[in-house]
Coordinates of C-alpha atoms in Angstrom, one line a residue:
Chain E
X29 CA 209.0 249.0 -79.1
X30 CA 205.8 246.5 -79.4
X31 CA 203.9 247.5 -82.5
X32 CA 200.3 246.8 -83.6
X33 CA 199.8 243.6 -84.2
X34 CA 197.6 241.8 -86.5
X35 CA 196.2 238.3 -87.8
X36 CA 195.9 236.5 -89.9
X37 CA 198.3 238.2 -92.6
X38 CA 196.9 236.8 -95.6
X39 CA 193.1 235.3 -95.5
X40 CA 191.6 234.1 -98.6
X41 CA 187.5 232.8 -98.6
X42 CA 185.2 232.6 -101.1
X43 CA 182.1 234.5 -101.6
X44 CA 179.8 234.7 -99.2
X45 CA 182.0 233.0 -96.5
X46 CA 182.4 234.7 -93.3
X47 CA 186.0 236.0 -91.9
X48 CA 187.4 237.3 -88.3
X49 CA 190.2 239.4 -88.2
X50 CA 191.7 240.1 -85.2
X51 CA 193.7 242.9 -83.8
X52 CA 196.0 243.4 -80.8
X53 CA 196.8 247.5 -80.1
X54 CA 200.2 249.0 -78.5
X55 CA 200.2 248.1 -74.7
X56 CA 198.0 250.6 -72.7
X57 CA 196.5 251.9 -76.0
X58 CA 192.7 252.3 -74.8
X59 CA 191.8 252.7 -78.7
X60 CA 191.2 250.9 -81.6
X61 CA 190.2 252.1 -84.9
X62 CA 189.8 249.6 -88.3
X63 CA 190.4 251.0 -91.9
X64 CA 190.0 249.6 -95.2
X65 CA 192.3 250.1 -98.2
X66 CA 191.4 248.6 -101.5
X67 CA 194.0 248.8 -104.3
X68 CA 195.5 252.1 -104.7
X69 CA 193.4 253.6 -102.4
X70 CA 193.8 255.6 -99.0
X71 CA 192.9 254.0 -96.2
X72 CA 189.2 254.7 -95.7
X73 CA 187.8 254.7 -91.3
X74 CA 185.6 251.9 -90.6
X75 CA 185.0 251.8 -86.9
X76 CA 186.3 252.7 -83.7
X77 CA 186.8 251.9 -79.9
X78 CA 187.4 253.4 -76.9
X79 CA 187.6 251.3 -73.5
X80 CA 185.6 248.5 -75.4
X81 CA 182.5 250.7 -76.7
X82 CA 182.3 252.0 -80.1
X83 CA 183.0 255.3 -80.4
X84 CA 183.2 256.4 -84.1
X85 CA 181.3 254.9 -86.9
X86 CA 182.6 255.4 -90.6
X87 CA 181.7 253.4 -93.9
X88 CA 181.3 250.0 -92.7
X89 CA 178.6 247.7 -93.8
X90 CA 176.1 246.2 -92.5
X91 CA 177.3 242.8 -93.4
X92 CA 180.6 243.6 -90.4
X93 CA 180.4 244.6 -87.3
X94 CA 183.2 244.8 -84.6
X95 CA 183.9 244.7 -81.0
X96 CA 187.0 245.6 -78.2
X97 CA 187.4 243.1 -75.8
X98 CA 188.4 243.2 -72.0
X99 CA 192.1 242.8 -72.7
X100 CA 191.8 245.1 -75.5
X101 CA 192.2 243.5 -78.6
X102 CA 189.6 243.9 -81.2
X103 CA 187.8 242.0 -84.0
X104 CA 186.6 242.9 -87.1
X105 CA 184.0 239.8 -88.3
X106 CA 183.0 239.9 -91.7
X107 CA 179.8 238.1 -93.1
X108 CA 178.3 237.2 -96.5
X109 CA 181.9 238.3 -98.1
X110 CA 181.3 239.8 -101.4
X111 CA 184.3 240.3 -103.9
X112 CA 184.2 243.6 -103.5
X113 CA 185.2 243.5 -99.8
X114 CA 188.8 242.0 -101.5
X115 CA 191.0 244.8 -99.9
X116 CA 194.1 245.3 -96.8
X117 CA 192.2 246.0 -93.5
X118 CA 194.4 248.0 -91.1
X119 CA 193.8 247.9 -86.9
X120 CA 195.5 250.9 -85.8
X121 CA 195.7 252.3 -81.7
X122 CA 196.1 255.5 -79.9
X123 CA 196.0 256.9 -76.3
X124 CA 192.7 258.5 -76.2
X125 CA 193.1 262.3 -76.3
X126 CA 193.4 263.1 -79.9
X127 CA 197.1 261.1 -80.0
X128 CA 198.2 259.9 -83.4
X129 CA 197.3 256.7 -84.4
X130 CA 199.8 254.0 -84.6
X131 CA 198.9 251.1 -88.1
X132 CA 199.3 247.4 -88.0
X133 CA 201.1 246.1 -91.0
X134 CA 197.1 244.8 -92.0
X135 CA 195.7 241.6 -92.8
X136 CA 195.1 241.3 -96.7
X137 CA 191.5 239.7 -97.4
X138 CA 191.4 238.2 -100.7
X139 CA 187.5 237.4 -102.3
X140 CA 187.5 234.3 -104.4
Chain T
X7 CA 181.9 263.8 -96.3
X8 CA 185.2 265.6 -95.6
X9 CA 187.8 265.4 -98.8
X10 CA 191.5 266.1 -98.8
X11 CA 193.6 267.0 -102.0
X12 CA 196.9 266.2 -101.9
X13 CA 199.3 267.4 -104.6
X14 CA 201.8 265.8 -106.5
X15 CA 199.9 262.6 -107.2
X16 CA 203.5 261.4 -108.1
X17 CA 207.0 262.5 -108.1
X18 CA 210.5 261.1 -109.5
X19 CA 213.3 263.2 -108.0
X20 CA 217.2 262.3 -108.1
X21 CA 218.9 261.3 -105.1
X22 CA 220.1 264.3 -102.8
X23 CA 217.3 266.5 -104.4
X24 CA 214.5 268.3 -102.0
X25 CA 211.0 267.6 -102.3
X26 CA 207.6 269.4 -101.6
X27 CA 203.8 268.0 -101.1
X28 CA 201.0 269.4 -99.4
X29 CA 197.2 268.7 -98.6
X30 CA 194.6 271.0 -98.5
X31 CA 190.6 270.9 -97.6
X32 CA 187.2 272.4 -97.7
X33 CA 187.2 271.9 -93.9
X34 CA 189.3 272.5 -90.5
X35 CA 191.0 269.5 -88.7
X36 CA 192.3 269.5 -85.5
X37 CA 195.3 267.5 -86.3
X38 CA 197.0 266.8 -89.1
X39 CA 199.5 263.8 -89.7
X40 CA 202.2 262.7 -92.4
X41 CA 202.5 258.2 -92.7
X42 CA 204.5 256.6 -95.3
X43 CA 203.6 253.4 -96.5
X44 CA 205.5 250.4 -98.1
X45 CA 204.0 248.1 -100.1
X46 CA 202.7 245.4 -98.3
X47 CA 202.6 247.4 -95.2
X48 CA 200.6 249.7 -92.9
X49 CA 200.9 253.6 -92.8
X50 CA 204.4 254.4 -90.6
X51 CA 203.5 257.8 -88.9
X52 CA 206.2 260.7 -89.7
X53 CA 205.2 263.4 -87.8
X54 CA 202.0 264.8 -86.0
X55 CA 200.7 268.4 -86.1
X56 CA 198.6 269.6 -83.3
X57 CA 198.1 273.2 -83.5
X58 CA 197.8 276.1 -86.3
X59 CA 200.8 277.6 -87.6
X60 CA 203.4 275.2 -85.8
X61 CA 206.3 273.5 -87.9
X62 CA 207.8 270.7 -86.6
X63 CA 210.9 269.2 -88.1
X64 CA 211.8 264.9 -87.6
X65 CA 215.7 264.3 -89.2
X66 CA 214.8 265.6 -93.1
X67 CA 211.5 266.0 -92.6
X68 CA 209.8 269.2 -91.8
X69 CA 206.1 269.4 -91.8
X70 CA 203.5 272.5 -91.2
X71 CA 199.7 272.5 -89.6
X72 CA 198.7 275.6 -91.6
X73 CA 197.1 278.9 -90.2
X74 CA 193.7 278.4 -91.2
X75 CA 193.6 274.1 -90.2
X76 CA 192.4 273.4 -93.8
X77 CA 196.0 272.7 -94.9
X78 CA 199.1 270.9 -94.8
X79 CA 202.6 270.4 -96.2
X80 CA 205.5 268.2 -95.8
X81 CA 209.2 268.5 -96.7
X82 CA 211.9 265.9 -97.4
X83 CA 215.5 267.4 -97.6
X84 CA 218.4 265.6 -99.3
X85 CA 216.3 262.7 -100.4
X86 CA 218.0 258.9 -100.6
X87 CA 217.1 255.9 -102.0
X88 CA 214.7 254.9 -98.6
X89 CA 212.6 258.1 -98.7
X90 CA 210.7 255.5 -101.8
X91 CA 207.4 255.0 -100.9
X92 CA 203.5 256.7 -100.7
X93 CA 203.2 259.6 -98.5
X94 CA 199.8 260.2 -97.0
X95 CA 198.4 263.0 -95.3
X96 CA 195.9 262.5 -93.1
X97 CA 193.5 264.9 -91.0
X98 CA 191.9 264.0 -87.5
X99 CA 188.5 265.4 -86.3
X100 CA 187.2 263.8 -83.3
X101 CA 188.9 260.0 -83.5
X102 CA 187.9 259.2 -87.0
X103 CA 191.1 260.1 -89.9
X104 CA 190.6 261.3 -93.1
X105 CA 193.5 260.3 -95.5
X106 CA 194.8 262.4 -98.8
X107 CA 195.1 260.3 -101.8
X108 CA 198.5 260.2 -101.6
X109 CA 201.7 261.1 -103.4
X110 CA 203.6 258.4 -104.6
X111 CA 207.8 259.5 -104.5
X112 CA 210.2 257.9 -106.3
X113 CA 214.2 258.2 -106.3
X114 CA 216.6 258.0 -108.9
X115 CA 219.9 257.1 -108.1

């Protein structure tokens, strides 16, 4: 069965760069959610979408913002990168209607 | 914000042993939800919870919403070498989840 898909894998920039990561959910998934997990850590909610408008907000700085496109797939753009923002960022999709939520394998965003 | 415990931070068990973990909170959740996660890899959902008081069982894996939606627990019977990994427990309220910090299980052979 198609999975979550997400790109790039691996992304390395430097500080204060800018980065896109992009997101494809499970076919006829109307909902996209982003996470960030930093080393060791549990995977902390960033955002959400529901038939392209945002629907949750969690910790996400000012310095990202996010969108769902017409096909579905989502971005998650990152500006002024700080080294703290080094961490895996997880796209994960559900049906709406309180279904589980099905993870990407994440893109890892490395802050030089 | 809302916090989850989750208890053993860590286990080593042998091979064919039984193994126990639970999460608990300070407030109710609508769903609750077992991943395990591989290094270098997202959160593989195990099982899903949707009402208080059910049990639902997935192969080895047997996994409770408890009665008063603040708590959960998850079984693994007859462990093996695979079962290696982080276990997270995650609650959902609305769309947003809220993740324990997870119980790292590892098998000896």
């Amino acid at each position: 069965a198609a999975g979550v898909i997400q790109s790039p894998r691996h992304l390395i920039k430097e500080k204060r760069e800018t980065a896109t990561l992009k997101c494809y959910p499970i076919p006829r998934h109307d909902t996209v959610y982003w996470y960030q997990q930093g080393p060791g850590q549990d995977p902390q909610f960033l955002i959400s979408f529901y038939e392209k408008m945002q629907s949750d907000k969690g910790s996400i700085p000012d310095r990202f913002s996010a969108q769902q496109f017409s096909d579905y797939h989502s971005e998650l753009n990152m500006s002024s990168l700080e080294l703290g923002d080094s961490a895996l960022y997880f796209c994960a999709s559900s049906l709406e209607g309180n279904q589980p939520q099905h993870f990407g394998d994440g893109t890892r965003l490395s802050i030089l | 914000g809302q916090q989850l415990n989750q208890s053993p931070q860590s286990m080593f068990i042998q091979e064919g042993e039984d193994v126990s973990m639970n999460c608990t909170s300070s407030s109710i959740f609508n769903t609750w939800l077992w991943y395990k996660q591989d290094p270098g890899e997202g959160p593989v959902l195990l099982i899903a919870l949707y009402k208080a008081g059910e049990l639902t069982s997935n192969g080895r894996l047997t996994a409770q919403f408890g009665t008063t939606r603040k708590d959960s627990f998850l079984n693994i019977s007859a462990s093996i070498p695979s079962d290696v990994g982080i276990y997270f427990c995650a609650g959902q309220l609305s769309r947003q989840l809220t993740f324990g910090s997870g119980t790292q299980l590892t098998v000896l052979p």
